[in-house]
mmCIF file of C-alpha atoms in Angstrom:
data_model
loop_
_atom_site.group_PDB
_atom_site.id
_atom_site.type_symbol
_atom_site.label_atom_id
_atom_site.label_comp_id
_atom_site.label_asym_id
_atom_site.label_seq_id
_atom_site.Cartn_x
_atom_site.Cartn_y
_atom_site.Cartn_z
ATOM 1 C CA UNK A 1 0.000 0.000 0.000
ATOM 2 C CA UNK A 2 1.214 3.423 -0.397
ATOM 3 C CA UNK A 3 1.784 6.405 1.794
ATOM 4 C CA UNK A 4 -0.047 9.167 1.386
ATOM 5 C CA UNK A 5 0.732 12.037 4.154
ATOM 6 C CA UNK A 6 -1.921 15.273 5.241
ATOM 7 C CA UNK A 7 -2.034 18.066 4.295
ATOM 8 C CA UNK A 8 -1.318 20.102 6.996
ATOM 9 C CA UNK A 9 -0.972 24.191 6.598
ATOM 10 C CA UNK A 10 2.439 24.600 4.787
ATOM 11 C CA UNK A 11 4.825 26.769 6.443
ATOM 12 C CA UNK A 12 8.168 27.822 4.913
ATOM 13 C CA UNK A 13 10.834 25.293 5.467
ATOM 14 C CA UNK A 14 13.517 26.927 7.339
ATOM 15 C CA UNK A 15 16.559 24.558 5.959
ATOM 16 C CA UNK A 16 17.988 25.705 2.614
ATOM 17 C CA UNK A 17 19.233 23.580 -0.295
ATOM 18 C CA UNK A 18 21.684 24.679 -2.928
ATOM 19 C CA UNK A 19 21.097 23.927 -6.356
ATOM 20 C CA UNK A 20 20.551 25.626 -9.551
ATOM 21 C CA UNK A 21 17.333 26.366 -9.418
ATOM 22 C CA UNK A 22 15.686 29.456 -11.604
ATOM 23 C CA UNK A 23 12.702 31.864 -10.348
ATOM 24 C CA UNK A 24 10.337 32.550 -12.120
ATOM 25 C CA UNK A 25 10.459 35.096 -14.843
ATOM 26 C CA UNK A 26 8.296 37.232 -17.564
ATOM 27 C CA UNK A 27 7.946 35.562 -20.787
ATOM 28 C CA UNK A 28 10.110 37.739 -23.507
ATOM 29 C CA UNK A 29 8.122 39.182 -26.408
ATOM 30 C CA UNK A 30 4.285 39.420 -26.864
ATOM 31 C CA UNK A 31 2.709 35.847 -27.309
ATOM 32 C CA UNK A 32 -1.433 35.644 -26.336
ATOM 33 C CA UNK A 33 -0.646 33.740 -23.244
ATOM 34 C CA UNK A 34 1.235 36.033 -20.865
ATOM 35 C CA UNK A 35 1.229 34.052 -17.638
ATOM 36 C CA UNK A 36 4.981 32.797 -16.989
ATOM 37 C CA UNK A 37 5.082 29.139 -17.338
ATOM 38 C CA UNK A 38 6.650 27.237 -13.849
ATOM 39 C CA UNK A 39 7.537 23.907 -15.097
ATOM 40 C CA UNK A 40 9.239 21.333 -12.281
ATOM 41 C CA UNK A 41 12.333 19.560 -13.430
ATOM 42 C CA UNK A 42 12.136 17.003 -10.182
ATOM 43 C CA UNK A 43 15.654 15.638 -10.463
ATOM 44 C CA UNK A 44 19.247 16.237 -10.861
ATOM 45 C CA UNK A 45 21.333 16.914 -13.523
ATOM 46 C CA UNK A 46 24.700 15.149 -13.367
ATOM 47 C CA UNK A 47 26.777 18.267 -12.437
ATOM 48 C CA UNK A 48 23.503 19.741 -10.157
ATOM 49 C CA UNK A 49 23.999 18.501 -6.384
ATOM 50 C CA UNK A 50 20.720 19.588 -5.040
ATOM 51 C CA UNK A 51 17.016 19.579 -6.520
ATOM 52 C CA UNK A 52 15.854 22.157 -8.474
ATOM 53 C CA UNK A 53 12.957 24.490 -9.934
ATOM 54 C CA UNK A 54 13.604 25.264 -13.803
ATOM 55 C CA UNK A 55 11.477 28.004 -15.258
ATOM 56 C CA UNK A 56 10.709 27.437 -19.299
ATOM 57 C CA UNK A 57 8.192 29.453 -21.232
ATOM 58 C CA UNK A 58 6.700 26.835 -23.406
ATOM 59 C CA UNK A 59 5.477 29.226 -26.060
ATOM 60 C CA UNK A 60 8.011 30.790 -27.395
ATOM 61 C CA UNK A 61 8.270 30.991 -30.774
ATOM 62 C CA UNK A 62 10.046 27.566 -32.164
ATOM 63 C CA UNK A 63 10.107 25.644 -35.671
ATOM 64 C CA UNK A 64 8.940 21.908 -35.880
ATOM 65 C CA UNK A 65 6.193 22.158 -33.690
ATOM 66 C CA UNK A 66 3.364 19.834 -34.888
ATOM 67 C CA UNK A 67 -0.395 19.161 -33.122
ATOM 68 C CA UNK A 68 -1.449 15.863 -31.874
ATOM 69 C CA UNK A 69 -4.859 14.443 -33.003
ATOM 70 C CA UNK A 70 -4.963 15.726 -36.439
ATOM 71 C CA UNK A 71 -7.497 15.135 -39.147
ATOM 72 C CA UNK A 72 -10.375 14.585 -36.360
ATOM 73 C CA UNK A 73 -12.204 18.191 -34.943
ATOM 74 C CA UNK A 74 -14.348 18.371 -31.869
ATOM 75 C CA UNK A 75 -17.387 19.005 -34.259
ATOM 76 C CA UNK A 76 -16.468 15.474 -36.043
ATOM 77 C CA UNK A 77 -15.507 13.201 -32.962
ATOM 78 C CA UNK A 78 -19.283 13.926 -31.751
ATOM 79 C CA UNK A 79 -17.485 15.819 -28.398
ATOM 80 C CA UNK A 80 -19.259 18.476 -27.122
ATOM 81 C CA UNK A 81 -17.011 21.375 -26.527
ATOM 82 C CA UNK A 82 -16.634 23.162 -23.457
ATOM 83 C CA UNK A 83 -16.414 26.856 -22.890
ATOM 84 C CA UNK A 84 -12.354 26.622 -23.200
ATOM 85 C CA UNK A 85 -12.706 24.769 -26.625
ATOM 86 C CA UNK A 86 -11.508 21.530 -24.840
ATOM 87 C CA UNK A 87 -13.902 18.052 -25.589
ATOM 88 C CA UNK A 88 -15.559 17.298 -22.555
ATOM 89 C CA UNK A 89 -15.918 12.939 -21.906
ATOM 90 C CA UNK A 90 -18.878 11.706 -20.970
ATOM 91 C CA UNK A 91 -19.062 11.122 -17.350
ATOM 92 C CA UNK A 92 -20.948 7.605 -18.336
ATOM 93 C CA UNK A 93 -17.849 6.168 -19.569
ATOM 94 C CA UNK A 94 -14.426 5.860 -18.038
ATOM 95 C CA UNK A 95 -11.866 8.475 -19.053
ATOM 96 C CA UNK A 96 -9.457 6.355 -20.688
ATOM 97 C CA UNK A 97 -10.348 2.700 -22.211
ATOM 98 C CA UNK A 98 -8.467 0.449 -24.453
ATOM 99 C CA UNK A 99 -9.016 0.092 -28.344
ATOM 100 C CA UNK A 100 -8.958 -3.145 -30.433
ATOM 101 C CA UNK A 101 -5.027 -3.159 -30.666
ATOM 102 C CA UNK A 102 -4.749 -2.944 -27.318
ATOM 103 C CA UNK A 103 -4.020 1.115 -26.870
ATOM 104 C CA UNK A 104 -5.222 3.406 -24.623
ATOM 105 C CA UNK A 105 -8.020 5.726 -25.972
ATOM 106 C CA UNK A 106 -9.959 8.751 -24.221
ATOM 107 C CA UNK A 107 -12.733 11.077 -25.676
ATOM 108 C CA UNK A 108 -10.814 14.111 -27.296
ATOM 109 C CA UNK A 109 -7.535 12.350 -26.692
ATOM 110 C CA UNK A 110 -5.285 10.403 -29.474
ATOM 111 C CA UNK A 111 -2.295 7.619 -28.602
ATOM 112 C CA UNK A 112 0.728 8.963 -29.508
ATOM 113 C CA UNK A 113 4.020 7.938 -29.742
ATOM 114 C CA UNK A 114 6.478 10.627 -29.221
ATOM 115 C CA UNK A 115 9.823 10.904 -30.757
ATOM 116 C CA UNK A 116 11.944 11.137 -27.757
ATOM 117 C CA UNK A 117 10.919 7.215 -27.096
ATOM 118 C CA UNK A 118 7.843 7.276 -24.909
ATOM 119 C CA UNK A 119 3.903 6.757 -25.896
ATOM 120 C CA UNK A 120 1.013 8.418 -24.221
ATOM 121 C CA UNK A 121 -2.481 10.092 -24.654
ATOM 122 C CA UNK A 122 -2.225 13.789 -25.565
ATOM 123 C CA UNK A 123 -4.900 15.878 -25.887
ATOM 124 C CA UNK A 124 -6.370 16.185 -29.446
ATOM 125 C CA UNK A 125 -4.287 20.013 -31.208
ATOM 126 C CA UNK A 126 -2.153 20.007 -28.259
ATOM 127 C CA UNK A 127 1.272 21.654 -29.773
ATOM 128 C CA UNK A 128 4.512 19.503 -29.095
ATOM 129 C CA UNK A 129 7.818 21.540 -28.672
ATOM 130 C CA UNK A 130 10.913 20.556 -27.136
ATOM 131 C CA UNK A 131 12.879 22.472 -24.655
ATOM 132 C CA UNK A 132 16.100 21.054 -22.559
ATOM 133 C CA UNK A 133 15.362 17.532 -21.573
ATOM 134 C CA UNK A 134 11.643 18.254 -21.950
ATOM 135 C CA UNK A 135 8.848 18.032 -24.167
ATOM 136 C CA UNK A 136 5.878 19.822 -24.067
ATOM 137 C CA UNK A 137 2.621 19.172 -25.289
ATOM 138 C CA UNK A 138 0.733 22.750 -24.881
ATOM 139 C CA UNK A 139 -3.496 23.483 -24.737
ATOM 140 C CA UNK A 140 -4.028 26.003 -28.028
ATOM 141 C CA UNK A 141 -6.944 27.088 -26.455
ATOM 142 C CA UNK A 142 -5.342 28.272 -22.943
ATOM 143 C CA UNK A 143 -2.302 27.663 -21.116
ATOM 144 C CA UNK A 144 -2.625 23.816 -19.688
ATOM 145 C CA UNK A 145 0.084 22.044 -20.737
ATOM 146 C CA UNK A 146 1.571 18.687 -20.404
ATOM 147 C CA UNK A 147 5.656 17.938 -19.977
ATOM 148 C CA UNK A 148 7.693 14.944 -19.777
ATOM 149 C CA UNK A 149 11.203 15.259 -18.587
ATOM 150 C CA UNK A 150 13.717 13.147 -18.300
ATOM 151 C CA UNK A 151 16.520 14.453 -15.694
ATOM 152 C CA UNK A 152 18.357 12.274 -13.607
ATOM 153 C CA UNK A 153 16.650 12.127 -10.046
ATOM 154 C CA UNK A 154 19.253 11.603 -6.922
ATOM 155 C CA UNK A 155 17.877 8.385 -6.057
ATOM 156 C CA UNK A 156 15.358 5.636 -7.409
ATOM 157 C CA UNK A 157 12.507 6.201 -4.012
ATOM 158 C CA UNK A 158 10.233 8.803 -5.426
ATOM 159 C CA UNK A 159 8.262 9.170 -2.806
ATOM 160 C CA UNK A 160 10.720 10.745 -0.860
ATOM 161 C CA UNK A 161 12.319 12.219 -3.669
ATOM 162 C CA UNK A 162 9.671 14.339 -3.565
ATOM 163 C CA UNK A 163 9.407 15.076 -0.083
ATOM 164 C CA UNK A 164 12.724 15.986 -0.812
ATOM 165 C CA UNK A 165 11.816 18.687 -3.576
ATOM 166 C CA UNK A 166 9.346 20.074 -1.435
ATOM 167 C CA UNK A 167 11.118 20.501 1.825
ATOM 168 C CA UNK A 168 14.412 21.702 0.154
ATOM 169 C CA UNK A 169 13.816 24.956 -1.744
ATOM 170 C CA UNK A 170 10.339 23.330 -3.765
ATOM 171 C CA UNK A 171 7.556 24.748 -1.932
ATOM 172 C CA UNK A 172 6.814 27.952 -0.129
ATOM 173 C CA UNK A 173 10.132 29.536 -1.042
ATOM 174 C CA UNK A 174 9.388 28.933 -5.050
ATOM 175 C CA UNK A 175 5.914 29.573 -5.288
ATOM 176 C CA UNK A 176 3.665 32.463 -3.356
ATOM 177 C CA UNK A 177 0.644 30.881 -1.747
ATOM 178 C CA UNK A 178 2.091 27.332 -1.734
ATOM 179 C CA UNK A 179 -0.265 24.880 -1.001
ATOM 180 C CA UNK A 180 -0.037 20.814 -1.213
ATOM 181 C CA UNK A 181 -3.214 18.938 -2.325
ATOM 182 C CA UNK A 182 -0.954 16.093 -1.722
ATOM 183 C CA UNK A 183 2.074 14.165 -1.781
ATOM 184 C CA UNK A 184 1.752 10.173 -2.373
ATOM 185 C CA UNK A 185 2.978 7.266 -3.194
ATOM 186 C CA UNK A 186 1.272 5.451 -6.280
ATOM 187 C CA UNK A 187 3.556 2.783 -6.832
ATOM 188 C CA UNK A 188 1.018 0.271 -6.529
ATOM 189 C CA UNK A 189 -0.831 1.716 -8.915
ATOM 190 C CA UNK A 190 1.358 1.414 -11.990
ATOM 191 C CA UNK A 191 3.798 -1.284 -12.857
ATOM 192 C CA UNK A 192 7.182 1.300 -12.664
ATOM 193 C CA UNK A 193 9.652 0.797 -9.911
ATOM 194 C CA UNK A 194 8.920 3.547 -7.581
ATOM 195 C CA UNK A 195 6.297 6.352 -8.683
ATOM 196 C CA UNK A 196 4.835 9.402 -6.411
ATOM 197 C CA UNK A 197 2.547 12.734 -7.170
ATOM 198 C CA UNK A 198 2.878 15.787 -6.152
ATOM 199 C CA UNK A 199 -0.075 18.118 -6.594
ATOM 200 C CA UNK A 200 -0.068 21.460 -4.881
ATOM 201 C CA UNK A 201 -1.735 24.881 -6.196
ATOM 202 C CA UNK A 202 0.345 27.861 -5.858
ATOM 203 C CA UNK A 203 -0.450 31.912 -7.035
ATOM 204 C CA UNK A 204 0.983 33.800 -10.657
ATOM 205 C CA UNK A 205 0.521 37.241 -10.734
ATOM 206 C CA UNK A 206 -2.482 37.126 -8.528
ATOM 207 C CA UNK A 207 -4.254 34.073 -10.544
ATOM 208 C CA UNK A 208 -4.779 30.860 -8.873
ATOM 209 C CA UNK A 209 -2.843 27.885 -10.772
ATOM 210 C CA UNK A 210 -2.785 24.200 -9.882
ATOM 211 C CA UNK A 211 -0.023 21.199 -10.745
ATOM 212 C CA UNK A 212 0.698 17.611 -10.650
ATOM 213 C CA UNK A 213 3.734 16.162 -11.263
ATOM 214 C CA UNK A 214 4.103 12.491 -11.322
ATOM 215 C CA UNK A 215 7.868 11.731 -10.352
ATOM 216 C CA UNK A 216 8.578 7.708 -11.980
ATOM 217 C CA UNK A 217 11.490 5.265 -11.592
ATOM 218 C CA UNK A 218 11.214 3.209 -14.403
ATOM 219 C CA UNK A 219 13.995 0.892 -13.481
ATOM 220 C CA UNK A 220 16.830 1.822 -11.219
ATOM 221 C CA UNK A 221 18.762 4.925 -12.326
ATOM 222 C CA UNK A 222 15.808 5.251 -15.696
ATOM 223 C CA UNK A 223 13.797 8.697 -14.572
ATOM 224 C CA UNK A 224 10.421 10.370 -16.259
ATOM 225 C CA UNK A 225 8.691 13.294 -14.495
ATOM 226 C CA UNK A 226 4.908 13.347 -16.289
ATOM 227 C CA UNK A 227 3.312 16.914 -15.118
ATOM 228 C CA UNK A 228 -0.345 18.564 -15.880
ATOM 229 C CA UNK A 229 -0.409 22.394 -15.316
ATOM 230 C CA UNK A 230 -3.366 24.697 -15.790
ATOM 231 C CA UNK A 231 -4.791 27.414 -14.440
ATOM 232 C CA UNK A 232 -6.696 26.574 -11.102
ATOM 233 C CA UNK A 233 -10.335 27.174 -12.629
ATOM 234 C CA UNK A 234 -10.106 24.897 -15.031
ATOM 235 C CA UNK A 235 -8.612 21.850 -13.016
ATOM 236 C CA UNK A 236 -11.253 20.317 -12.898
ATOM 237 C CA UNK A 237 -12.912 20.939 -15.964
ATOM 238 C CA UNK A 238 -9.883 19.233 -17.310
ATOM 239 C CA UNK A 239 -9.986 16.079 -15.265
ATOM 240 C CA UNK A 240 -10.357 13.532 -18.004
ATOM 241 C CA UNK A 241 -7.440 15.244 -20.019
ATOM 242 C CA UNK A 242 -5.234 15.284 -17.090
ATOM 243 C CA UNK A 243 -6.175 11.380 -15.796
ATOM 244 C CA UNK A 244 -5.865 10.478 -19.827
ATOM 245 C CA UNK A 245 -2.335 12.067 -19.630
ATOM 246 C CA UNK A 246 -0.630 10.891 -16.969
ATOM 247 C CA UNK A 247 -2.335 7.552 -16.097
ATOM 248 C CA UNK A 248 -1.208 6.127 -19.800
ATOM 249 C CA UNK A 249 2.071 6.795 -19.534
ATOM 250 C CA UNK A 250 4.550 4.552 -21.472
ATOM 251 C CA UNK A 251 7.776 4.632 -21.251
ATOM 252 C CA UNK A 252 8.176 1.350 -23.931
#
């Protein structure tokens, strides 16, 4: 069984880890999504000897980007669209279910197998881009987005790995208004080696946002971080998406 601790009022740790963590900045230039874009590298970089925070704007302007889930619209999948333009599921059905071949599948959701070695659902016109040891999969309707990341964690028990992060320099010091929804272990639930979330909300220029980052050991010393980010009013408008996301996962 896993742990899964309270979630008590967070108060600002008062022990301080060095690292090479980044705060977070304004996105250069004039794009239609302003908000800067906090995106958790949870792990270690071979020279880095503590955890750290790693700001990225993922919409900046690059070349190569392509969408997932082309040739099918909301209007022809039969998916009523929500206010945001995203597909809502039916709340009849399970989010994600398994096709003929033997796939994944979700309502507004395709399988896809990324480049970088790794399969899972993305949301259907969700822009890939690649930044660092990331990619990013971003809403272009608002600014969710999903990354995977693959930097080296300092050891294979992500469930403290993570207590780690946020006790270190990942919590109240990073972001104003920290708050954890919850830290726990969900090893049992997958078939990786070690695997933990960490959900928490925190504030951006006054607007609520809200995060979970699913920290995996695949094997011993073999590291994916699977996040969902979005702005705090739409978390759960986005559920499906987010469960379709992360649960599928596939490392192959």
């Amino acid at each position: 069984m896993g742990h899964q601790q309270a979630t008590p009022p967070f108060s600002t740790p008062t022990t301080q880890m060095s690292g090479a963590g980044t705060m977070p900045v304004t996105p250069q230039g004039s794009r239609r999504l302003s908000w800067p874009v906090v995106v958790l590298t949870l792990g270690l970089a071979s020279l880095v000897v503590a955890a750290s925070l790693v700001v990225f704007n993922p919409w900046s302007d690059e070349e190569g980007v392509v969408s997932a889930g082309t040739g099918t619209s909301e209007e022809e999948a039969g998916e009523e669209p929500t206010e945001s333009g995203e597909p809502a599921a039916s709340p009849s059905t399970p989010a994600v279910e398994t096709d003929e071949e033997g796939d994944p599948t979700a309502a507004g959701m395709t399988w896809t197998q990324d480049p970088e070695g790794f399969s899972m659902l993305v949301p259907d016109g969700w822009v890939r881009r690649v930044e660092g040891n990331s990619v990013f999969y971003d809403s272009h309707t608002d600014n969710s987005y999903l990354q995977v990341d693959r930097t080296a964690h300092p050891t294979d028990d992500q469930y403290q790995h993570v207590l780690d992060q946020e006790g270190g320099s990942g919590g109240a010091e990073r972001f104003p208004d920290y708050e954890r929804v919850r830290v726990e272990d969900v090893t049992g639930d997958t078939d990786f080696h070690s695997a933990a979330d960490w959900e928490f909300i925190w504030s951006q220029n006054g607007t609520p946002r809200h995060l979970l980052a699913r920290n995996i050991t695949v094997t011993s010393g073999d590291y994916y971080t699977v996040l969902f980010a979005a702005e705090e009013n739409r978390w759960t408008q986005q559920g499906d998406l987010r469960e379709g996301a992360v649960t599928s996962f596939d490392p192959l």
